[in-house]
PDB file of C-alpha atoms in Angstrom:
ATOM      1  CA  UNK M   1       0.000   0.000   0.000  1.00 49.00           C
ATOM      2  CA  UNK M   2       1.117   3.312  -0.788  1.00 62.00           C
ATOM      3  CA  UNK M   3       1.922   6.020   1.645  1.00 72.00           C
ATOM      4  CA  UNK M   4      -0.110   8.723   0.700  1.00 85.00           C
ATOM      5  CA  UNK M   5      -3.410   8.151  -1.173  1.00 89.00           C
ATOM      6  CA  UNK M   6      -4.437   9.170  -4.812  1.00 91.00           C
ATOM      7  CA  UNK M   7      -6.912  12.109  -3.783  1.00 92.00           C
ATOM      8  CA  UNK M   8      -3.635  13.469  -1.675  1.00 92.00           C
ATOM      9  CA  UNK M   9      -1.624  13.276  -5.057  1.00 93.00           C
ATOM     10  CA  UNK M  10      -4.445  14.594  -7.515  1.00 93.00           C
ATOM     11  CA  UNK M  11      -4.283  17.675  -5.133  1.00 93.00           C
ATOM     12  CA  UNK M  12      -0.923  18.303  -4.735  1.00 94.00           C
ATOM     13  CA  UNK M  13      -0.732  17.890  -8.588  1.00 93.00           C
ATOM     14  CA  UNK M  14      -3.735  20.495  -9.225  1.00 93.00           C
ATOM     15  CA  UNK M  15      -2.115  22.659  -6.962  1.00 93.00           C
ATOM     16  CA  UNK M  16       1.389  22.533  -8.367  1.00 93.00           C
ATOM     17  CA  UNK M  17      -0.245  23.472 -12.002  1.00 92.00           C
ATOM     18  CA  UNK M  18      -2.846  26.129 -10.914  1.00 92.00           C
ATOM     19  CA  UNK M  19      -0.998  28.079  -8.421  1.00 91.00           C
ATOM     20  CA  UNK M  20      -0.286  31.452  -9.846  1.00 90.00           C
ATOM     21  CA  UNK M  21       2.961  32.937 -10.659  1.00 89.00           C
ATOM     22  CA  UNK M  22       3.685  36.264  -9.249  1.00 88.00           C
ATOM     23  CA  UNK M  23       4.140  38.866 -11.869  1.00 86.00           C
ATOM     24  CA  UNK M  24       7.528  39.354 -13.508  1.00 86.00           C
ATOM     25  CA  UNK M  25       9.058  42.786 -12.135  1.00 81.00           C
ATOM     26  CA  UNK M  26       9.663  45.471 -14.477  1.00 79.00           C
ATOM     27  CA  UNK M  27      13.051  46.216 -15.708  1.00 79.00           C
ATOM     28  CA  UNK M  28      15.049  49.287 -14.252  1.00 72.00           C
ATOM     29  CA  UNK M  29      14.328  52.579 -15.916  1.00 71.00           C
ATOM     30  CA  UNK M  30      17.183  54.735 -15.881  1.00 70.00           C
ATOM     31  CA  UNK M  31      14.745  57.806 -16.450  1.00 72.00           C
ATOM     32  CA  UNK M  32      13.339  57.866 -13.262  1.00 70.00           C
ATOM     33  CA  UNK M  33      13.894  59.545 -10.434  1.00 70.00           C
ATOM     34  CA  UNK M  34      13.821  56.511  -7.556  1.00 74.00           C
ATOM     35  CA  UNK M  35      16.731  55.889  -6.159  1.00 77.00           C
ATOM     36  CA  UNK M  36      18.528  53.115  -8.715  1.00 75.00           C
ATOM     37  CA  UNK M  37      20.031  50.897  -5.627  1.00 79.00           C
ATOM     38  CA  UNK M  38      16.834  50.836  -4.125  1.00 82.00           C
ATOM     39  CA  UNK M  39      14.637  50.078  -6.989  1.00 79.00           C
ATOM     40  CA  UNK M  40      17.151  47.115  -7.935  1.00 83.00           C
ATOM     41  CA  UNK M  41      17.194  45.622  -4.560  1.00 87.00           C
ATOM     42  CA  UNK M  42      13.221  45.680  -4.586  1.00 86.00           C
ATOM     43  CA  UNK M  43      13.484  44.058  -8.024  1.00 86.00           C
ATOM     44  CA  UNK M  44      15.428  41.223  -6.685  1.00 89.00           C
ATOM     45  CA  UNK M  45      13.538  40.812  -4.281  1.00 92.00           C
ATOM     46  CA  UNK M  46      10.647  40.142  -6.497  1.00 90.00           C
ATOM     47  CA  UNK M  47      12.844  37.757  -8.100  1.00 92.00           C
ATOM     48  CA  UNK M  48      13.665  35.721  -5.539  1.00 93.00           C
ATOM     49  CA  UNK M  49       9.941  35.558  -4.369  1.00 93.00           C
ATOM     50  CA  UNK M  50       8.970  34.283  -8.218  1.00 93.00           C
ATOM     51  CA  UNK M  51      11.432  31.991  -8.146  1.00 94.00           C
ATOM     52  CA  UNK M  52      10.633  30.691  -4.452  1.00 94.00           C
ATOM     53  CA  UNK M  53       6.774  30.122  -5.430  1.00 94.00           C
ATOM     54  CA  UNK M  54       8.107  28.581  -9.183  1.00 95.00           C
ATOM     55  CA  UNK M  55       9.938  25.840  -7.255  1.00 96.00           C
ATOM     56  CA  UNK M  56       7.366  25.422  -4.544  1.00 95.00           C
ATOM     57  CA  UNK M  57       5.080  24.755  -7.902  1.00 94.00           C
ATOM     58  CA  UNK M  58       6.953  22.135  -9.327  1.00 96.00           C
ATOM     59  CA  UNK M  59       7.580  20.518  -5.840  1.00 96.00           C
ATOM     60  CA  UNK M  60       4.021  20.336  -5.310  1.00 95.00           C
ATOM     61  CA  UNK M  61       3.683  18.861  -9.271  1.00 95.00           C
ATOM     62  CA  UNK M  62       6.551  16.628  -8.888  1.00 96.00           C
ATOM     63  CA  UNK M  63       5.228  15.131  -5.435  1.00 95.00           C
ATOM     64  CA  UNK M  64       1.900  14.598  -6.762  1.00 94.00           C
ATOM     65  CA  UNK M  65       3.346  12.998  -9.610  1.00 94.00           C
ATOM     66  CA  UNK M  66       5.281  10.560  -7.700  1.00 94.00           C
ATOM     67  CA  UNK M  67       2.127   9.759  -5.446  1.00 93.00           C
ATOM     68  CA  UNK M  68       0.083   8.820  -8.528  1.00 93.00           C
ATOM     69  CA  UNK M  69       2.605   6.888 -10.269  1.00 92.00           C
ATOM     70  CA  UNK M  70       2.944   5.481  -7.037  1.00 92.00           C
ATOM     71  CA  UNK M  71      -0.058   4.638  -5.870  1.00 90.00           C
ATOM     72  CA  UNK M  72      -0.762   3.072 -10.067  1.00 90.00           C
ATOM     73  CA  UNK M  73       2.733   1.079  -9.210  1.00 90.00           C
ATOM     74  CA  UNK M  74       1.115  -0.178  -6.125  1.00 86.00           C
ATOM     75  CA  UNK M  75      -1.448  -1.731  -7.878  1.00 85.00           C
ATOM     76  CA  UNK M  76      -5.367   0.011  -7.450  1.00 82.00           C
ATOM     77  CA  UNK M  77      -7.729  -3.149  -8.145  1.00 85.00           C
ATOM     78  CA  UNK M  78      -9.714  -4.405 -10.174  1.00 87.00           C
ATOM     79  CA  UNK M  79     -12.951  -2.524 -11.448  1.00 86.00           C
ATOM     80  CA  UNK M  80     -16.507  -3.999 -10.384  1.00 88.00           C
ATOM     81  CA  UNK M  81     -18.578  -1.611 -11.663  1.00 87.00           C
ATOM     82  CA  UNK M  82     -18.636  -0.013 -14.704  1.00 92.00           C
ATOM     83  CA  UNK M  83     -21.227   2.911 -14.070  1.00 93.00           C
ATOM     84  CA  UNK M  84     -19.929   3.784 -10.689  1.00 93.00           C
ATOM     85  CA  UNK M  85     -16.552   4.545 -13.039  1.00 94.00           C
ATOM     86  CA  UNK M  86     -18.461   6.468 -15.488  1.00 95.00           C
ATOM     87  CA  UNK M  87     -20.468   8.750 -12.722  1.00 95.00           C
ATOM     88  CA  UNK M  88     -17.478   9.374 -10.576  1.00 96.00           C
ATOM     89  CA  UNK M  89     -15.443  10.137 -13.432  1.00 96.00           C
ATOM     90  CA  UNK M  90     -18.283  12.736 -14.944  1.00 96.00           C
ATOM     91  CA  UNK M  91     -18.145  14.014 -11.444  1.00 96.00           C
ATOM     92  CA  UNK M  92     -14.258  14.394 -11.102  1.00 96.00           C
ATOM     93  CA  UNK M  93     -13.632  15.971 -14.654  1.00 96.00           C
ATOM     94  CA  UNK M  94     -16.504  18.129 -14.440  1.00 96.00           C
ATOM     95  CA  UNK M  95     -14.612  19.598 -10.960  1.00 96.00           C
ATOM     96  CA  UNK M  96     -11.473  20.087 -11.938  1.00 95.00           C
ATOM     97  CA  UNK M  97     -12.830  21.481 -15.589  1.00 95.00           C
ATOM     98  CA  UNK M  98     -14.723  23.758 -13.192  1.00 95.00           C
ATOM     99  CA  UNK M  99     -11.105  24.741 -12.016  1.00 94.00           C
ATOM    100  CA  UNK M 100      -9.312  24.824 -15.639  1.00 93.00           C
ATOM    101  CA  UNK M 101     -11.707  27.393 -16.502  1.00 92.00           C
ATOM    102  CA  UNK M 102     -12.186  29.968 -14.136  1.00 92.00           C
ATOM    103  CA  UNK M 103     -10.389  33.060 -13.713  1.00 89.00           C
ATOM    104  CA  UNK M 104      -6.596  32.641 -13.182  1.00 87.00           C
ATOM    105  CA  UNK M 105      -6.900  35.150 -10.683  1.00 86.00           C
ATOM    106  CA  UNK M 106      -9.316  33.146  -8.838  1.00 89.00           C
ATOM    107  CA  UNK M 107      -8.146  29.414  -9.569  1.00 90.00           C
ATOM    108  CA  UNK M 108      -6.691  28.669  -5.732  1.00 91.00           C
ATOM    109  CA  UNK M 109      -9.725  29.359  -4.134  1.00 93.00           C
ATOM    110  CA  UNK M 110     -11.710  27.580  -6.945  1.00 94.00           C
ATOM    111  CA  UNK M 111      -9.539  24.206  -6.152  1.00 93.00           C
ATOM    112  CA  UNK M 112     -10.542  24.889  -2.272  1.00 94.00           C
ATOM    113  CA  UNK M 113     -13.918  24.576  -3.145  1.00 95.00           C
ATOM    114  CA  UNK M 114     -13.098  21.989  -5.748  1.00 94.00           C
ATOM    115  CA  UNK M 115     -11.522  19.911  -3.158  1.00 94.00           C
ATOM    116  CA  UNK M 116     -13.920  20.213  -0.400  1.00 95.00           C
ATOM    117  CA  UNK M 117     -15.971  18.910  -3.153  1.00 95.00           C
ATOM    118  CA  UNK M 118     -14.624  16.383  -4.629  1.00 94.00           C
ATOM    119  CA  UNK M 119     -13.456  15.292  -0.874  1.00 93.00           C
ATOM    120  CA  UNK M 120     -17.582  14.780  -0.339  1.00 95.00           C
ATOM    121  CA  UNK M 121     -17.916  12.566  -3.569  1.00 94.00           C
ATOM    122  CA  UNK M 122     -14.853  10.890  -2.278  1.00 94.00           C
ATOM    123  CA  UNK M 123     -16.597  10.165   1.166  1.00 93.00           C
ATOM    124  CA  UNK M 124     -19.801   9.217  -0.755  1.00 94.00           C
ATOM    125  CA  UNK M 125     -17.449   6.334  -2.702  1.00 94.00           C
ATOM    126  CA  UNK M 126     -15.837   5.009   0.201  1.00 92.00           C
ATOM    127  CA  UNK M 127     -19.616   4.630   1.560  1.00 94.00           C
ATOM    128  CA  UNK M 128     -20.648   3.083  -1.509  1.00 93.00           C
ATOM    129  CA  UNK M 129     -17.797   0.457  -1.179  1.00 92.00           C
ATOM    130  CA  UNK M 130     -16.380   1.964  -4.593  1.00 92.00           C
ATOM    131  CA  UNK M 131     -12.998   2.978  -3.673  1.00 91.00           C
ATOM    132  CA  UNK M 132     -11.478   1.412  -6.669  1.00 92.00           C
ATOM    133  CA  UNK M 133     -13.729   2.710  -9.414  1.00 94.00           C
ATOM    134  CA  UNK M 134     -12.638   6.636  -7.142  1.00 93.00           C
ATOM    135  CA  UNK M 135      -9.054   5.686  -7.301  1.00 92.00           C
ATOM    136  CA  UNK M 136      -9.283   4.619 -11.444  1.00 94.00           C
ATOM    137  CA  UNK M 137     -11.960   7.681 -12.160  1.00 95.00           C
ATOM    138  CA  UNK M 138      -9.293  10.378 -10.806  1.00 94.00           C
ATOM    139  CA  UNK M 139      -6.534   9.011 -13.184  1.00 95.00           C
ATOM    140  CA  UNK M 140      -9.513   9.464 -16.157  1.00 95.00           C
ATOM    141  CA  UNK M 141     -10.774  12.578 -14.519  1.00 96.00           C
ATOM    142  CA  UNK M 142      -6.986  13.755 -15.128  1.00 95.00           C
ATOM    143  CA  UNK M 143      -6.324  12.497 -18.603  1.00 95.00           C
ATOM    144  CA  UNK M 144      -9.520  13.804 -19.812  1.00 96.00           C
ATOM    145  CA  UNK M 145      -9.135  17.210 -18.575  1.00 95.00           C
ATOM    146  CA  UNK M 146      -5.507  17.233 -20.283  1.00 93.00           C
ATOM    147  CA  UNK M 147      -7.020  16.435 -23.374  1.00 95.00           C
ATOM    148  CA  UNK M 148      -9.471  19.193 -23.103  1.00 94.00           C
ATOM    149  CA  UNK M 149      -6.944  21.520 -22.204  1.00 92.00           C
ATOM    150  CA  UNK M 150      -4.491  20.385 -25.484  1.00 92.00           C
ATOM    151  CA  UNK M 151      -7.260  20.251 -28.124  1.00 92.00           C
ATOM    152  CA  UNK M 152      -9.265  23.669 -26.219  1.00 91.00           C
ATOM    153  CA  UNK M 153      -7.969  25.564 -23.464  1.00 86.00           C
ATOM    154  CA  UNK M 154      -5.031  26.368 -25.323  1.00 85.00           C
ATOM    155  CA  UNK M 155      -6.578  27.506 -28.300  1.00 89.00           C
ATOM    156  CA  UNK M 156      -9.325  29.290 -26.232  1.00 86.00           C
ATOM    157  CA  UNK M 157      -7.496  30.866 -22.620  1.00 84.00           C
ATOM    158  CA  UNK M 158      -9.946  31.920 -20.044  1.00 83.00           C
ATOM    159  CA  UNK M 159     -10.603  35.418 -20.056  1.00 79.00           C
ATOM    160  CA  UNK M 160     -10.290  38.118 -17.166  1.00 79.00           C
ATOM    161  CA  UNK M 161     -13.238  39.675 -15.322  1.00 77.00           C
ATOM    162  CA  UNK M 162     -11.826  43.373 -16.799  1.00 78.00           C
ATOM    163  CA  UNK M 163     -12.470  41.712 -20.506  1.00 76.00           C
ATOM    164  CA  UNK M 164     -15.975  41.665 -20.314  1.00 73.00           C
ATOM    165  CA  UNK M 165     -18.612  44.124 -22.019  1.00 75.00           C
ATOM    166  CA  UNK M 166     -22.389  43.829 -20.979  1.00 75.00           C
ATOM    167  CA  UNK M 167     -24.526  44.953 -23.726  1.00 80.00           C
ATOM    168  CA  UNK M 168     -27.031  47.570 -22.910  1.00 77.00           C
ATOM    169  CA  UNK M 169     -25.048  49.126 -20.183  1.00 64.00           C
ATOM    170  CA  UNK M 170     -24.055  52.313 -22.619  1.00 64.00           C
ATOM    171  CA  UNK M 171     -24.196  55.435 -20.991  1.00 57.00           C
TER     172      UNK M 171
END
């Protein structure tokens, strides 16, 4: 048995690949009138705290990783029911799609949500005696949303909430 279980991995995963990069800083201007040791200190700074949250991102993406392929080394089971598979993996993609396209402002406290979430359909399959057909419809739920996001997300990015234009609001 594995030491940390697939919903653990999924998470650490989703967070590793949704967590927002700070912005990059802007490059010194010599035109203005701040003082140039201070504004390239504060610069670095902002560096260092990019970089810091870039490697805490692909920590998080390489330990969920490793807990998945883990946990798929381990062995999950066979599968006993067919349309327990297909509901929890509707249920799964449909979360995490409900993650891959919000606002990238927002996306952290989307998973939150997510998670609680998918945490309560999780509960509802251990109940159910499904735990296999929960372990195998994460690993679709995953796949399927990383298809979605090669053949659309890519092609279509989410938009901002300053992007949008209601009609009939002209003044």
């Amino acid at each position: 048995m594995a030491l940390f279980s697939v919903p653990i991995g999924t998470l650490a995963l989703l967070l590793g690949v949704f967590w927002p990069l700070p912005p990059q800083p802007a490059p010194l201007d010599p035109t203005s009138e701040e003082d140039p040791a201070k504004a390239e200190q504060e610069r670095r700074k902002a560096l260092r705290r990019r970089a810091g949250v870039a490697l805490l991102r692909l920590g998080l993406q390489v330990f969920g990783m490793g807990v998945l392929l883990g946990n798929l080394a381990a062995g999950l089971g066979g599968l006993e029911s067919l349309g327990s598979l297909a509901l929890l993996t509707a249920l799964f993609a449909l979360l995490v799609l409900i993650v891959q396209r919000s606002e990238p402002s927002r996306r952290v406290a989307t998973l939150s949500f997510m998670a609680f979430c998918g945490l309560l359909v999780w509960n509802y399959a251990n109940y159910r005696n499904v735990e296999v057909e929960a372990n195998w419809s994460l690993y679709l739920a995953l796949v399927l949303n990383w298809a979605f996001w090669r053949g659309v997300g890519r092609r279509f990015p989410v938009g901002s909430s300053t992007d949008i234009y209601v009609w009939g609001m002209d003044d």
